[in-house]
mmCIF file of C-alpha atoms in Angstrom:
data_model
loop_
_atom_site.group_PDB
_atom_site.id
_atom_site.type_symbol
_atom_site.label_atom_id
_atom_site.label_comp_id
_atom_site.label_asym_id
_atom_site.label_seq_id
_atom_site.Cartn_x
_atom_site.Cartn_y
_atom_site.Cartn_z
ATOM 1 C CA MET W 32 38.141 -59.730 -30.541
ATOM 2 C CA ALA W 33 36.896 -61.397 -33.755
ATOM 3 C CA LYS W 34 38.650 -64.781 -34.605
ATOM 4 C CA GLU W 35 39.393 -64.712 -38.306
ATOM 5 C CA GLU W 36 38.848 -68.194 -40.175
ATOM 6 C CA GLY W 37 39.045 -69.479 -43.729
ATOM 7 C CA ASN W 38 41.378 -68.520 -46.592
ATOM 8 C CA VAL W 39 43.283 -65.518 -46.000
ATOM 9 C CA LEU W 40 43.776 -63.789 -49.414
ATOM 10 C CA ALA W 41 45.433 -60.522 -48.182
ATOM 11 C CA GLN W 42 47.544 -59.500 -45.217
ATOM 12 C CA ASN W 43 48.730 -56.017 -44.208
ATOM 13 C CA LYS W 44 51.941 -57.137 -42.402
ATOM 14 C CA LYS W 45 53.376 -53.817 -41.939
ATOM 15 C CA SER W 46 50.283 -52.502 -39.839
ATOM 16 C CA ARG W 47 51.630 -54.928 -36.743
ATOM 17 C CA HIS W 48 54.911 -52.923 -37.033
ATOM 18 C CA ASP W 49 53.708 -49.449 -37.384
ATOM 19 C CA TYR W 50 50.853 -49.818 -35.037
ATOM 20 C CA SER W 51 49.643 -51.521 -31.644
ATOM 21 C CA ILE W 52 46.402 -53.226 -32.217
ATOM 22 C CA VAL W 53 44.047 -52.830 -29.138
ATOM 23 C CA ASP W 54 40.891 -54.425 -30.835
ATOM 24 C CA THR W 55 39.771 -56.376 -34.043
ATOM 25 C CA PHE W 56 36.231 -56.611 -35.720
ATOM 26 C CA GLU W 57 35.240 -58.724 -38.257
ATOM 27 C CA ALA W 58 33.424 -56.880 -41.057
ATOM 28 C CA GLY W 59 31.864 -57.793 -44.405
ATOM 29 C CA ILE W 60 32.395 -55.999 -47.279
ATOM 30 C CA VAL W 61 30.336 -54.854 -50.255
ATOM 31 C CA LEU W 62 31.948 -55.915 -53.634
ATOM 32 C CA THR W 63 30.569 -55.903 -57.206
ATOM 33 C CA GLY W 64 30.641 -59.417 -59.268
ATOM 34 C CA THR W 65 34.098 -58.119 -60.617
ATOM 35 C CA GLU W 66 35.502 -56.863 -57.371
ATOM 36 C CA ILE W 67 34.616 -60.396 -55.788
ATOM 37 C CA LYS W 68 36.043 -62.158 -58.630
ATOM 38 C CA SER W 69 39.415 -60.395 -58.519
ATOM 39 C CA VAL W 70 39.375 -60.626 -54.661
ATOM 40 C CA ARG W 71 39.048 -64.406 -55.084
ATOM 41 C CA ALA W 72 42.470 -64.571 -57.354
ATOM 42 C CA ALA W 73 44.037 -62.592 -54.694
ATOM 43 C CA ARG W 74 44.470 -59.511 -56.555
ATOM 44 C CA ILE W 75 43.993 -56.880 -53.858
ATOM 45 C CA GLN W 76 46.140 -54.600 -51.729
ATOM 46 C CA LEU W 77 45.403 -53.388 -48.120
ATOM 47 C CA LYS W 78 49.003 -51.528 -47.879
ATOM 48 C CA ASP W 79 47.944 -47.853 -47.757
ATOM 49 C CA GLY W 80 44.164 -48.724 -46.866
ATOM 50 C CA TYR W 81 42.537 -47.424 -43.633
ATOM 51 C CA ALA W 82 38.818 -47.302 -42.525
ATOM 52 C CA GLN W 83 36.351 -44.457 -41.337
ATOM 53 C CA ILE W 84 32.730 -43.827 -39.648
ATOM 54 C CA LYS W 85 31.069 -41.962 -41.257
ATOM 55 C CA ASN W 86 26.976 -41.210 -40.634
ATOM 56 C CA GLY W 87 26.970 -44.261 -38.877
ATOM 57 C CA GLU W 88 28.504 -46.263 -41.639
ATOM 58 C CA ALA W 89 31.937 -47.850 -41.968
ATOM 59 C CA TRP W 90 33.668 -47.700 -45.102
ATOM 60 C CA LEU W 91 37.168 -48.734 -46.211
ATOM 61 C CA ILE W 92 38.998 -46.434 -48.224
ATOM 62 C CA ASN W 93 41.948 -46.666 -50.380
ATOM 63 C CA VAL W 94 42.256 -50.456 -50.661
ATOM 64 C CA HIS W 95 43.200 -51.623 -54.257
ATOM 65 C CA ILE W 96 41.329 -54.161 -55.969
ATOM 66 C CA SER W 97 42.650 -54.602 -59.514
ATOM 67 C CA PRO W 98 40.425 -54.866 -62.621
ATOM 68 C CA PHE W 99 39.338 -58.206 -63.381
ATOM 69 C CA GLU W 100 40.573 -59.295 -66.723
ATOM 70 C CA GLN W 101 37.544 -60.111 -68.515
ATOM 71 C CA GLY W 102 35.255 -57.848 -66.830
ATOM 72 C CA ASN W 103 35.427 -54.890 -69.357
ATOM 73 C CA ILE W 104 32.624 -52.624 -68.882
ATOM 74 C CA TRP W 105 31.633 -53.961 -65.389
ATOM 75 C CA ASN W 106 35.135 -53.214 -63.784
ATOM 76 C CA GLN W 107 34.971 -50.383 -61.049
ATOM 77 C CA ASP W 108 37.654 -47.927 -59.806
ATOM 78 C CA PRO W 109 40.528 -49.879 -58.149
ATOM 79 C CA THR W 110 40.729 -47.676 -54.965
ATOM 80 C CA ARG W 111 36.873 -46.792 -54.948
ATOM 81 C CA THR W 112 35.540 -46.277 -51.466
ATOM 82 C CA ARG W 113 33.866 -49.514 -50.267
ATOM 83 C CA LYS W 114 31.197 -50.401 -47.588
ATOM 84 C CA LEU W 115 31.946 -52.447 -44.345
ATOM 85 C CA LEU W 116 29.470 -54.524 -42.864
ATOM 86 C CA LEU W 117 29.318 -54.034 -39.144
ATOM 87 C CA LYS W 118 26.846 -54.546 -36.464
ATOM 88 C CA LYS W 119 25.274 -51.112 -34.918
ATOM 89 C CA ARG W 120 26.886 -51.646 -31.617
ATOM 90 C CA GLU W 121 30.192 -52.375 -33.403
ATOM 91 C CA ILE W 122 29.958 -49.093 -34.730
ATOM 92 C CA THR W 123 29.363 -47.286 -31.791
ATOM 93 C CA LYS W 124 31.992 -49.055 -30.033
ATOM 94 C CA ILE W 125 34.425 -48.103 -32.519
ATOM 95 C CA THR W 126 33.227 -44.401 -33.004
ATOM 96 C CA ASN W 127 33.785 -44.033 -29.069
ATOM 97 C CA ASP W 128 37.215 -45.370 -29.495
ATOM 98 C CA LEU W 129 38.334 -43.624 -31.921
ATOM 99 C CA LYS W 130 37.749 -40.079 -30.137
ATOM 100 C CA GLY W 131 40.897 -40.982 -28.283
ATOM 101 C CA THR W 132 43.913 -39.544 -29.383
ATOM 102 C CA GLY W 133 45.947 -41.260 -31.680
ATOM 103 C CA MET W 134 43.452 -44.225 -32.570
ATOM 104 C CA THR W 135 42.744 -45.300 -36.237
ATOM 105 C CA LEU W 136 40.943 -47.799 -37.868
ATOM 106 C CA ILE W 137 42.948 -49.980 -40.072
ATOM 107 C CA PRO W 138 42.346 -53.225 -42.294
ATOM 108 C CA LEU W 139 44.648 -56.466 -41.247
ATOM 109 C CA LYS W 140 43.425 -59.255 -43.319
ATOM 110 C CA VAL W 141 41.405 -60.389 -46.243
ATOM 111 C CA TYR W 142 39.929 -63.545 -46.174
ATOM 112 C CA LEU W 143 36.882 -65.840 -47.548
ATOM 113 C CA LYS W 144 34.625 -67.130 -44.856
ATOM 114 C CA ASN W 145 31.695 -69.543 -46.015
ATOM 115 C CA GLY W 146 32.093 -68.200 -49.306
ATOM 116 C CA PHE W 147 31.999 -64.396 -48.301
ATOM 117 C CA ALA W 148 34.819 -62.252 -48.606
ATOM 118 C CA LYS W 149 35.473 -60.640 -44.675
ATOM 119 C CA VAL W 150 37.918 -57.776 -43.520
ATOM 120 C CA LEU W 151 39.537 -58.170 -40.187
ATOM 121 C CA VAL W 152 39.641 -54.471 -39.296
ATOM 122 C CA GLY W 153 41.866 -53.527 -36.074
ATOM 123 C CA LEU W 154 41.495 -50.459 -33.812
ATOM 124 C CA ALA W 155 45.080 -49.174 -33.759
ATOM 125 C CA LYS W 156 47.476 -46.536 -32.065
ATOM 126 C CA GLY W 157 50.675 -45.478 -33.929
ATOM 127 C CA LYS W 158 53.920 -46.858 -32.241
ATOM 128 C CA HIS W 159 56.607 -44.717 -32.009
ATOM 129 C CA ASP W 160 59.942 -45.361 -33.194
ATOM 130 C CA PHE W 161 61.120 -46.385 -29.489
ATOM 131 C CA ASP W 162 58.396 -48.956 -29.452
ATOM 132 C CA LYS W 163 59.131 -50.636 -32.668
ATOM 133 C CA ARG W 164 62.471 -51.295 -31.396
ATOM 134 C CA GLU W 165 61.155 -52.996 -28.481
ATOM 135 C CA SER W 166 59.171 -54.785 -30.476
ATOM 136 C CA ILE W 167 61.969 -56.143 -32.424
ATOM 137 C CA LYS W 168 64.207 -56.817 -29.484
ATOM 138 C CA ARG W 169 61.533 -58.866 -27.839
ATOM 139 C CA ARG W 170 60.821 -60.878 -30.900
ATOM 140 C CA GLU W 171 64.711 -61.545 -31.107
ATOM 141 C CA GLN W 172 65.026 -62.588 -27.526
ATOM 142 C CA ASP W 173 62.087 -65.073 -27.998
ATOM 143 C CA ARG W 174 63.935 -66.491 -31.141
ATOM 144 C CA ASP W 175 67.052 -67.110 -29.187
ATOM 145 C CA ILE W 176 64.747 -68.799 -26.216
ATOM 146 C CA LYS W 177 63.064 -70.995 -28.734
ATOM 147 C CA ARG W 178 66.637 -72.192 -30.370
ATOM 148 C CA VAL W 179 68.016 -72.593 -27.115
ATOM 149 C CA MET W 180 65.221 -74.904 -25.936
ATOM 150 C CA LYS W 181 65.141 -76.957 -29.205
ATOM 151 C CA SER W 182 68.567 -77.531 -28.672
ATOM 152 C CA ILE W 183 68.129 -78.774 -25.211
ATOM 153 C CA ASN W 184 65.175 -81.079 -25.993
ATOM 154 C CA GLN W 185 67.139 -82.767 -28.966
ATOM 155 C CA ARG W 186 69.800 -83.852 -26.379
#
Protein backbone atom coordinates (compact mmCIF):
# COMPACT_ATOMS: atom_id res chain seq x y z
CA MET A 1 0.00 0.00 0.00
CA ALA A 2 1.33 3.41 -0.94
CA LYS A 3 1.23 6.16 1.64
CA GLU A 4 0.12 9.51 0.24
CA GLU A 5 1.64 12.69 1.51
CA GLY A 6 1.76 16.33 0.58
CA ASN A 7 -0.70 18.79 -0.84
CA VAL A 8 -3.72 17.06 -2.44
CA LEU A 9 -4.56 18.88 -5.68
CA ALA A 10 -7.29 16.64 -7.09
CA GLN A 11 -9.31 13.73 -5.80
CA ASN A 12 -11.57 11.18 -7.48
CA LYS A 13 -14.25 10.97 -4.79
CA LYS A 14 -16.68 8.95 -6.89
CA SER A 15 -14.14 6.15 -7.34
CA ARG A 16 -14.46 4.97 -3.74
CA HIS A 17 -18.23 4.78 -4.24
CA ASP A 18 -18.12 2.92 -7.57
CA TYR A 19 -15.15 0.62 -6.87
CA SER A 20 -13.66 -1.48 -4.10
CA ILE A 21 -10.00 -0.46 -3.92
CA VAL A 22 -7.83 -3.58 -3.59
CA ASP A 23 -4.36 -2.01 -3.64
CA THR A 24 -2.81 1.42 -4.24
CA PHE A 25 0.43 2.52 -5.87
CA GLU A 26 2.17 5.88 -5.90
CA ALA A 27 3.36 6.87 -9.36
CA GLY A 28 5.17 9.84 -10.78
CA ILE A 29 3.71 11.45 -13.87
CA VAL A 30 5.52 12.82 -16.93
CA LEU A 31 4.28 16.37 -17.58
CA THR A 32 5.39 19.29 -19.73
CA GLY A 33 6.22 22.71 -18.23
CA THR A 34 2.82 24.27 -18.81
CA GLU A 35 1.02 21.16 -17.57
CA ILE A 36 2.83 21.16 -14.22
CA LYS A 37 1.93 24.82 -13.77
CA SER A 38 -1.74 23.97 -14.32
CA VAL A 39 -1.49 21.01 -11.93
CA ARG A 40 0.07 23.21 -9.24
CA ALA A 41 -2.91 25.56 -9.70
CA ALA A 42 -5.19 22.52 -9.09
CA ARG A 43 -6.67 22.66 -12.59
CA ILE A 44 -6.85 18.89 -13.05
CA GLN A 45 -9.83 16.50 -13.23
CA LEU A 46 -9.59 12.76 -12.57
CA LYS A 47 -13.29 12.04 -13.03
CA ASP A 48 -13.20 9.98 -16.26
CA GLY A 49 -9.55 8.95 -16.09
CA TYR A 50 -8.07 5.48 -15.98
CA ALA A 51 -4.67 3.86 -16.38
CA GLN A 52 -3.45 1.05 -18.63
CA ILE A 53 -0.33 -1.06 -18.94
CA LYS A 54 0.95 -1.17 -22.54
CA ASN A 55 4.26 -2.77 -23.55
CA GLY A 56 5.52 -2.81 -19.97
CA GLU A 57 4.76 0.89 -19.37
CA ALA A 58 1.93 2.50 -17.42
CA TRP A 59 -0.15 5.19 -19.12
CA LEU A 60 -2.69 7.62 -17.67
CA ILE A 61 -5.58 8.09 -20.08
CA ASN A 62 -8.38 10.66 -20.29
CA VAL A 63 -7.28 12.81 -17.33
CA HIS A 64 -8.07 16.46 -18.06
CA ILE A 65 -5.43 19.09 -17.28
CA SER A 66 -6.66 22.55 -18.26
CA PRO A 67 -4.38 24.60 -20.53
CA PHE A 68 -2.18 27.15 -18.74
CA GLU A 69 -3.43 30.69 -19.51
CA GLN A 70 0.02 32.14 -20.19
CA GLY A 71 1.24 29.01 -21.99
CA ASN A 72 0.09 29.96 -25.52
CA ILE A 73 1.96 27.77 -28.08
CA TRP A 74 3.45 25.39 -25.49
CA ASN A 75 0.09 24.14 -24.23
CA GLN A 76 -0.66 20.48 -24.88
CA ASP A 77 -3.92 18.68 -25.57
CA PRO A 78 -5.84 18.68 -22.25
CA THR A 79 -6.74 14.97 -22.35
CA ARG A 80 -3.57 13.55 -23.92
CA THR A 81 -2.14 10.24 -22.74
CA ARG A 82 0.56 10.71 -20.08
CA LYS A 83 3.20 8.27 -18.93
CA LEU A 84 3.21 7.07 -15.32
CA LEU A 85 6.50 6.33 -13.61
CA LEU A 86 6.33 3.03 -11.73
CA LYS A 87 8.93 0.46 -10.79
CA LYS A 88 9.23 -2.67 -12.93
CA ARG A 89 8.06 -4.99 -10.15
CA GLU A 90 5.03 -2.76 -9.49
CA ILE A 91 4.12 -2.91 -13.19
CA THR A 92 4.41 -6.71 -13.24
CA LYS A 93 2.29 -6.99 -10.07
CA ILE A 94 -0.37 -4.71 -11.57
CA THR A 95 -0.30 -6.64 -14.86
CA ASN A 96 -0.80 -9.95 -13.04
CA ASP A 97 -3.63 -8.53 -10.92
CA LEU A 98 -5.39 -6.97 -13.93
CA LYS A 99 -5.74 -10.42 -15.50
CA GLY A 100 -8.47 -11.07 -12.93
CA THR A 101 -12.01 -10.38 -14.02
CA GLY A 102 -13.52 -6.98 -13.32
CA MET A 103 -10.24 -5.36 -12.24
CA THR A 104 -9.20 -1.92 -13.43
CA LEU A 105 -6.58 0.71 -12.63
CA ILE A 106 -7.96 4.15 -11.71
CA PRO A 107 -6.37 7.39 -10.47
CA LEU A 108 -7.50 8.26 -6.93
CA LYS A 109 -5.53 11.41 -6.05
CA VAL A 110 -3.00 13.83 -7.48
CA TYR A 111 -0.75 15.57 -4.97
CA LEU A 112 2.63 17.25 -4.64
CA LYS A 113 5.42 15.45 -2.81
CA ASN A 114 8.82 17.09 -2.50
CA GLY A 115 7.93 19.39 -5.40
CA PHE A 116 6.95 16.56 -7.76
CA ALA A 117 3.44 15.71 -8.93
CA LYS A 118 2.42 12.21 -7.85
CA VAL A 119 -0.64 10.16 -8.74
CA LEU A 120 -2.13 7.61 -6.35
CA VAL A 121 -3.51 4.89 -8.62
CA GLY A 122 -5.72 2.17 -7.26
CA LEU A 123 -6.24 -1.38 -8.39
CA ALA A 124 -10.01 -1.57 -8.19
CA LYS A 125 -12.88 -3.98 -8.65
CA GLY A 126 -16.27 -2.64 -9.69
CA LYS A 127 -19.10 -2.64 -7.14
CA HIS A 128 -22.62 -3.84 -7.79
CA ASP A 129 -25.64 -1.81 -6.67
CA PHE A 130 -26.18 -3.94 -3.59
CA ASP A 131 -22.53 -3.40 -2.57
CA LYS A 132 -23.04 0.36 -2.82
CA ARG A 133 -26.15 0.18 -0.64
CA GLU A 134 -24.22 -1.87 1.91
CA SER A 135 -21.46 0.77 2.01
CA ILE A 136 -23.96 3.55 2.55
CA LYS A 137 -25.71 1.56 5.29
CA ARG A 138 -22.41 0.87 7.08
CA ARG A 139 -21.39 4.54 6.86
CA GLU A 140 -24.71 5.68 8.36
CA GLN A 141 -24.39 3.15 11.18
CA ASP A 142 -20.87 4.38 11.97
CA ARG A 143 -22.14 7.95 11.99
CA ASP A 144 -24.95 7.05 14.41
CA ILE A 145 -22.52 5.22 16.71
CA LYS A 146 -20.17 8.22 16.79
CA ARG A 147 -23.08 10.56 17.52
CA VAL A 148 -24.21 8.41 20.46
CA MET A 149 -20.65 8.05 21.79
CA LYS A 150 -20.16 11.81 21.59
CA SER A 151 -23.36 12.47 23.56
CA ILE A 152 -22.33 9.92 26.22
CA ASN A 153 -18.87 11.47 26.58
CA GLN A 154 -20.30 14.97 27.02
CA ARG A 155 -22.28 13.99 30.10
